[in-house]
């Protein structure tokens, strides 16, 4: 381990006292093992006669010598205290850093989007013509449930120091960060495995080909095996289990697997399974009897899971990049954030086919509502047209829904292009009341060949047209 930061701590102590007596503060703050090394090395350094922050912050030879000595005599926690006084030293102008805010915002926003996505998925199943709820919905509900605890852990992680340099924290804070990080790993690996199974259940609903179903069942078995294997591998990565969050200080007895290697293997297998799951339906989709544009749109909807693979790759990079870091509470922010995002993206991607169904279900109603609103506006604008204008042969009318106060459906003109205003008198009918608004279009043929001249019109011509409609 390279102890480049030792001299920074010494500078901080020296800067806090009088120049002629810097070792007094040093003796009060440094671990005894490190102080012994310092006292042994400093007489032979160039700072022996210049115990100032400028010298102690820049003397790399002194730092290296003290580091080598301390590595032989100090515990991990004592070495951490050395780095604590180094890097956080204001005497060397190094400010405290904080990156927990992006972890909070990214984690909460991602979870919120995932929850909304799932709610919309289930909304597509509401109503008589809704999609049928099946195993893919049930398993996705489990994934959503597993995504919530890691989001709740965000507060505990940040409050205990995730996003800050480890040497600015108390020992119990470091332990708490690692404990909640461990809990999050359990939920993470389980949620990802089940999200794949949910998508595979959806394939079984969509594609009836027996051979394809056998392939899907096989991949489902692999996903289940991956989930179970790495659930237990993560849970029992250390013996006893508590070593997963206490081994950092070197004061506890126990053994642990190579956690970094285990994490890399899990991430690599996860990416491979994602690629297989996303690629399974492409051959069948390519053979659909539809236009190339529509076919590409459908394939894009099924292939949106490529984003899950991208996020998984970014997370794997962060794990490898910071594998040997000693500043775990600072460098693990990115890995933790990408883990949360990966779960959320897997939920959103798994729910998108249901979103397509929901849009297809609601769009006609939305379109009808907008059209009715537009026609109503046109009607009000043309309601003052003269009644002497000859009406056209076709008039468009709509049916207004029943209300609790009306036992009839009045008809009102919604197309003023013919400059004729059709009014309907209220008539009772025996059907059960309904609050549903219904819009229909009727064609009314008006024969005015025999009334082409005002003198030829019947006596009741000026009376408004009346009628009634039963639904």
XYZ file of C-alpha atoms in Angstrom:
471
model
C 0.000 0.000 0.000
C 1.371 3.422 -0.962
C 1.146 5.956 1.862
C 1.473 9.125 -0.159
C -0.863 10.944 2.186
C 1.060 10.574 5.437
C 2.947 13.841 5.090
C -0.288 15.798 4.681
C -1.355 14.809 8.167
C 1.942 15.797 9.629
C 1.631 19.153 7.950
C -1.781 19.679 9.491
C -0.406 19.088 12.955
C 2.572 21.306 12.361
C 0.413 24.117 11.008
C -1.722 24.059 14.143
C 1.051 24.872 16.597
C 4.046 27.119 16.871
C 6.804 26.445 14.383
C 9.333 25.598 17.084
C 7.129 22.948 18.707
C 5.107 21.047 16.008
C 5.671 17.581 17.470
C 3.475 18.326 20.510
C 0.277 18.249 18.456
C 1.665 15.377 16.398
C 2.097 13.244 19.491
C -1.468 13.950 20.626
C -3.146 12.910 17.366
C -1.064 10.308 15.579
C -1.378 6.580 16.379
C 1.553 5.441 18.477
C 2.815 3.053 15.812
C 2.921 5.818 13.209
C 4.403 8.315 15.631
C 7.236 5.921 16.380
C 7.953 5.624 12.655
C 7.790 9.375 12.248
C 10.222 9.981 15.087
C 12.530 7.404 13.570
C 12.531 8.807 10.043
C 12.222 12.569 10.401
C 15.693 13.221 11.850
C 17.226 11.989 8.593
C 14.861 13.972 6.333
C 15.227 17.464 4.956
C 12.355 18.587 7.206
C 14.346 17.899 10.389
C 15.215 21.580 10.671
C 12.094 22.868 8.892
C 8.941 21.460 10.510
C 6.517 23.577 8.507
C 3.456 22.671 6.500
C 5.230 23.589 3.281
C 7.966 21.039 3.920
C 5.784 18.282 5.345
C 3.207 18.552 2.539
C 5.759 18.245 -0.239
C 8.436 15.906 1.096
C 7.614 12.665 -0.737
C 10.739 10.914 0.525
C 9.673 11.455 4.127
C 6.183 10.235 3.367
C 7.400 7.059 1.661
C 9.752 6.206 4.506
C 7.083 6.685 7.173
C 4.623 4.643 5.101
C 6.917 1.653 4.749
C 7.645 1.666 8.443
C 3.979 2.010 9.458
C 2.891 -0.839 7.174
C 4.935 -3.220 9.298
C 3.734 -2.076 12.702
C 0.225 -0.567 12.342
C -3.200 -2.171 11.953
C -5.479 -1.319 9.035
C -7.468 1.076 11.169
C -4.332 2.802 12.463
C -3.089 3.200 8.906
C -6.456 4.670 8.003
C -6.036 7.212 10.794
C -2.725 8.221 9.245
C -4.426 8.818 5.913
C -7.188 10.612 7.774
C -4.872 13.228 9.096
C -3.158 13.404 5.713
C -5.812 13.944 3.131
C -8.266 15.915 5.245
C -5.533 18.243 6.418
C -6.442 21.865 6.013
C -2.797 22.629 6.511
C -2.206 21.329 2.995
C -5.298 22.999 1.570
C -7.281 19.821 0.876
C -11.027 20.453 1.454
C -13.536 17.786 2.419
C -15.398 16.299 -0.547
C -19.027 15.216 -0.847
C -20.773 13.363 -3.682
C -23.752 11.907 -1.842
C -26.224 14.282 -3.483
C -26.097 12.582 -6.873
C -26.597 9.222 -5.151
C -29.733 10.538 -3.439
C -31.238 12.203 -6.513
C -30.374 9.414 -8.942
C -31.652 6.663 -6.671
C -34.945 8.305 -5.723
C -35.794 9.577 -9.214
C -34.992 6.201 -10.763
C -37.183 4.346 -8.281
C -40.048 6.808 -8.806
C -39.936 6.297 -12.579
C -39.897 2.531 -12.112
C -42.920 2.648 -9.783
C -44.901 4.835 -12.196
C -43.998 2.473 -15.016
C -45.326 -0.499 -13.060
C -48.537 1.325 -12.089
C -49.189 2.088 -15.771
C -48.528 -1.555 -16.578
C -51.202 -2.666 -14.138
C -53.566 0.076 -15.317
C -53.559 -1.624 -18.706
C -55.294 -4.587 -17.032
C -58.216 -2.542 -15.713
C -61.581 -2.823 -17.391
C -63.474 -5.322 -19.472
C -61.061 -5.088 -22.380
C -57.879 -4.846 -20.293
C -54.945 -7.178 -20.698
C -55.069 -10.349 -18.623
C -52.904 -10.416 -15.494
C -50.504 -13.333 -15.570
C -47.195 -14.635 -14.238
C -45.155 -11.934 -15.942
C -47.075 -9.295 -13.962
C -46.707 -11.230 -10.698
C -42.945 -11.642 -11.075
C -42.519 -7.999 -12.060
C -44.419 -7.038 -8.910
C -41.806 -8.991 -6.941
C -39.031 -7.063 -8.713
C -40.682 -3.757 -7.797
C -40.921 -4.910 -4.190
C -37.219 -5.778 -4.204
C -36.316 -2.379 -5.689
C -37.836 -0.411 -2.815
C -35.552 -1.431 0.124
C -32.293 -0.396 -1.633
C -33.876 2.993 -2.268
C -34.765 3.271 1.415
C -31.165 2.399 2.290
C -30.006 5.559 0.484
C -30.665 7.696 3.554
C -28.762 5.367 5.878
C -25.833 5.132 3.486
C -25.499 8.876 2.954
C -26.101 9.754 6.611
C -23.264 7.432 7.605
C -20.820 8.835 5.078
C -21.252 7.363 1.594
C -20.044 10.072 -0.738
C -17.358 11.310 1.672
C -13.699 10.409 2.086
C -13.319 7.454 4.414
C -10.720 9.217 6.549
C -13.262 11.872 7.563
C -15.560 9.261 9.135
C -15.804 7.503 12.471
C -15.207 3.774 12.598
C -18.882 2.965 13.269
C -19.907 5.065 10.251
C -17.673 3.052 7.940
C -19.105 -0.158 9.353
C -22.675 1.058 8.816
C -21.986 2.060 5.214
C -20.617 -1.389 4.432
C -23.509 -3.092 6.247
C -26.226 -1.318 4.231
C -24.197 -1.750 1.068
C -24.181 -5.483 1.745
C -27.958 -5.503 2.244
C -28.385 -3.662 -1.034
C -26.307 -6.265 -2.888
C -28.696 -9.015 -1.770
C -31.731 -7.179 -3.142
C -29.847 -6.184 -6.291
C -28.830 -9.656 -7.453
C -32.278 -11.091 -6.659
C -34.205 -8.331 -8.438
C -32.154 -8.593 -11.623
C -32.602 -12.347 -11.874
C -36.372 -12.206 -11.387
C -36.730 -9.330 -13.876
C -35.357 -11.625 -16.589
C -37.817 -14.348 -15.585
C -40.670 -11.824 -15.831
C -39.731 -10.917 -19.404
C -39.478 -14.593 -20.309
C -42.974 -15.213 -18.921
C -44.169 -12.438 -21.213
C -42.584 -14.196 -24.202
C -44.565 -17.326 -23.339
C -47.786 -15.311 -23.608
C -46.932 -13.700 -26.921
C -45.256 -16.440 -28.949
C -47.182 -19.737 -29.295
C -44.467 -21.700 -31.117
C -43.681 -24.823 -29.057
C -40.019 -24.949 -30.030
C -39.576 -21.327 -29.047
C -41.311 -21.981 -25.728
C -38.848 -24.766 -24.959
C -35.981 -22.345 -25.549
C -37.649 -19.785 -23.300
C -38.066 -22.345 -20.523
C -34.375 -23.249 -20.834
C -33.264 -19.625 -20.525
C -35.686 -19.215 -17.634
C -33.953 -22.105 -15.884
C -30.558 -20.467 -16.410
C -31.861 -17.185 -15.014
C -33.314 -18.937 -11.980
C -30.031 -20.784 -11.398
C -28.092 -17.508 -11.676
C -30.415 -15.837 -9.178
C -30.231 -18.605 -6.592
C -26.478 -19.159 -6.963
C -25.447 -15.538 -6.557
C -28.021 -14.861 -3.875
C -26.302 -17.393 -1.624
C -22.825 -16.478 -2.869
C -23.476 -12.856 -1.922
C -25.163 -13.706 1.364
C -22.321 -15.977 2.498
C -19.397 -14.137 0.932
C -17.832 -13.988 4.387
C -17.732 -16.286 7.406
C -19.189 -15.132 9.690
C -21.585 -13.056 7.581
C -20.820 -9.924 9.615
C -17.268 -9.933 8.258
C -18.727 -8.430 5.080
C -18.969 -5.089 6.913
C -16.350 -5.461 9.678
C -13.302 -6.837 7.876
C -12.182 -3.374 6.781
C -10.477 -2.537 10.101
C -8.490 -5.770 10.446
C -9.629 -6.176 14.040
C -12.140 -8.993 13.498
C -11.531 -12.664 12.862
C -13.069 -14.437 9.894
C -12.608 -15.186 6.204
C -14.103 -13.770 3.010
C -14.183 -14.751 -0.635
C -12.522 -12.606 -3.239
C -15.451 -10.198 -3.250
C -14.232 -8.231 -6.257
C -13.768 -11.325 -8.414
C -17.176 -12.605 -7.354
C -18.775 -9.296 -8.306
C -17.110 -9.286 -11.734
C -18.250 -12.840 -12.500
C -21.829 -12.062 -11.440
C -21.891 -8.915 -13.583
C -20.473 -10.716 -16.636
C -23.022 -13.554 -16.418
C -25.787 -11.009 -15.889
C -24.829 -9.146 -19.074
C -24.690 -12.408 -21.051
C -28.156 -13.426 -19.842
C -29.544 -9.984 -20.679
C -28.212 -10.285 -24.221
C -29.791 -13.736 -24.626
C -33.159 -12.622 -23.242
C -33.278 -9.534 -25.456
C -32.247 -11.459 -28.555
C -34.680 -14.373 -28.210
C -37.752 -12.861 -29.929
C -35.952 -11.016 -32.731
C -36.109 -13.900 -35.229
C -39.857 -14.283 -34.735
C -40.433 -10.538 -34.934
C -38.428 -10.302 -38.147
C -40.744 -12.881 -39.731
C -43.971 -11.023 -38.940
C -46.228 -10.257 -41.886
C -46.241 -6.463 -41.614
C -44.633 -3.414 -43.144
C -40.941 -2.835 -42.542
C -41.588 0.396 -40.618
C -44.085 -1.193 -38.241
C -41.898 -4.272 -37.903
C -38.918 -2.140 -36.855
C -41.083 -0.322 -34.323
C -42.165 -3.609 -32.745
C -38.603 -4.921 -32.700
C -37.420 -1.683 -31.092
C -40.017 -2.066 -28.347
C -38.809 -5.581 -27.559
C -35.168 -4.579 -27.937
C -35.321 -1.630 -25.561
C -33.703 -3.910 -22.992
C -30.392 -3.036 -24.624
C -30.345 -0.140 -22.152
C -30.171 -2.664 -19.316
C -27.051 -4.154 -20.907
C -25.470 -0.710 -21.255
C -26.138 0.126 -17.599
C -24.777 -3.271 -16.530
C -21.593 -2.642 -18.500
C -21.115 0.783 -16.912
C -21.599 -0.719 -13.457
C -19.076 -3.474 -14.202
C -16.554 -0.849 -15.275
C -17.003 1.037 -12.003
C -16.463 -2.190 -10.041
C -13.236 -2.977 -11.877
C -11.957 0.594 -11.837
C -12.222 0.942 -8.049
C -11.490 -2.658 -7.092
C -8.364 -1.857 -5.069
C -9.437 1.454 -3.605
C -8.954 2.117 0.088
C -11.357 5.055 -0.044
C -14.447 2.864 -0.308
C -17.010 5.352 1.009
C -16.036 7.795 -1.731
C -15.416 5.493 -4.684
C -18.373 3.157 -4.140
C -20.896 5.905 -4.908
C -20.826 5.245 -8.655
C -21.100 1.472 -8.304
C -24.014 1.836 -5.887
C -25.813 4.367 -8.063
C -25.486 2.269 -11.226
C -26.759 -0.759 -9.319
C -29.936 1.137 -8.397
C -30.350 2.450 -11.935
C -29.923 -1.044 -13.375
C -32.826 -2.371 -11.293
C -35.028 0.582 -12.245
C -34.237 0.334 -15.962
C -35.003 -3.393 -15.939
C -38.458 -2.613 -14.503
C -39.188 0.105 -17.058
C -38.065 -2.052 -19.989
C -40.098 -5.011 -18.767
C -43.240 -2.861 -18.539
C -43.015 -1.167 -21.936
C -45.078 -3.743 -23.902
C -47.936 -3.170 -21.445
C -47.553 0.581 -21.956
C -48.040 0.014 -25.673
C -51.258 -1.862 -24.939
C -52.448 0.922 -22.620
C -51.801 3.606 -25.222
C -53.649 1.586 -27.847
C -56.557 1.232 -25.432
C -56.795 4.902 -24.457
C -55.857 6.601 -27.705
C -59.238 6.142 -29.483
C -61.047 7.601 -26.463
C -58.637 10.514 -26.269
C -58.999 11.117 -29.980
C -62.812 11.082 -29.724
C -62.755 13.496 -26.790
C -60.504 15.939 -28.616
C -62.654 15.718 -31.748
C -65.862 16.267 -29.786
C -64.328 19.282 -28.068
C -63.276 20.743 -31.396
C -66.691 20.166 -32.966
C -68.363 21.745 -29.944
C -66.248 24.856 -30.492
C -67.148 24.908 -34.186
C -70.822 24.586 -33.273
C -70.776 27.577 -30.945
C -69.080 29.640 -33.629
C -71.675 28.799 -36.276
C -74.787 28.845 -34.124
C -75.711 32.341 -35.314
C -75.955 31.338 -38.954
C -79.180 32.291 -40.717
C -81.911 29.692 -40.804
C -82.863 30.736 -44.337
C -79.859 29.049 -45.831
C -80.773 25.812 -47.533
C -79.549 22.898 -45.372
C -77.283 20.295 -46.835
C -78.431 16.769 -47.388
C -76.344 15.310 -44.593
C -76.101 16.514 -41.012
C -73.840 15.042 -38.338
C -75.296 14.676 -34.868
C -73.945 13.257 -31.623
C -75.564 11.587 -28.658
C -74.919 13.105 -25.237
C -74.704 10.617 -22.384
C -77.228 10.139 -19.656
C -76.873 11.988 -16.390
C -78.486 11.303 -13.072
C -80.997 14.077 -13.709
C -81.955 13.022 -17.227
C -83.672 9.875 -18.364
C -83.097 10.658 -22.012
C -80.254 11.333 -24.379
C -80.641 14.713 -26.109
C -79.235 15.141 -29.591
C -77.324 18.257 -30.475
C -75.698 19.325 -33.683
C -71.895 19.175 -33.599
C -71.278 20.026 -37.248
C -72.241 23.554 -38.217
C -70.909 23.373 -41.741
C -74.426 23.021 -43.115
C -75.510 26.081 -41.103
C -78.476 24.122 -39.740
C -79.032 23.801 -36.012
C -80.859 20.643 -35.033
C -82.547 20.653 -31.627
C -84.148 17.726 -29.834
C -86.913 17.779 -27.307
C -86.540 15.811 -24.127
C -88.283 12.460 -24.213
C -88.314 9.868 -21.409
C -87.260 6.296 -21.947
C -87.199 3.235 -19.775
C -83.503 2.337 -19.926
C -81.361 2.295 -16.761
C -79.526 5.543 -16.036
C -75.840 5.731 -16.887
C -73.095 8.242 -16.284
C -71.171 7.188 -19.366
C -70.673 9.794 -22.053
C -71.213 8.365 -25.514
C -70.438 10.093 -28.775
C -71.921 8.707 -31.948
C -72.284 10.032 -35.479
C -75.494 9.708 -37.495
C -76.383 10.730 -40.996
C -79.726 12.525 -41.348
C -81.087 12.694 -44.901
C -83.068 15.843 -45.521
C -85.103 15.765 -48.725
C -85.816 19.298 -49.816
C -86.518 18.773 -53.520
C -90.157 19.614 -53.009
C -89.276 22.618 -50.893
C -86.780 24.317 -53.135
C -88.853 27.496 -53.096
C -90.082 29.195 -49.910
C -93.641 29.218 -51.176
C -93.572 25.437 -51.639
C -92.505 24.678 -48.065
C -95.044 23.051 -45.712
C -96.684 25.153 -43.004
C -94.597 23.625 -40.214
C -91.261 24.187 -41.987
C -90.048 26.732 -39.418
C -90.687 24.360 -36.527
C -87.451 22.892 -35.127
C -86.702 19.286 -35.931
C -87.148 16.999 -32.962
C -86.238 13.446 -32.232
C -85.036 11.047 -29.580
C -82.423 8.291 -29.334
C -82.400 5.306 -26.965
C -79.083 3.698 -25.995
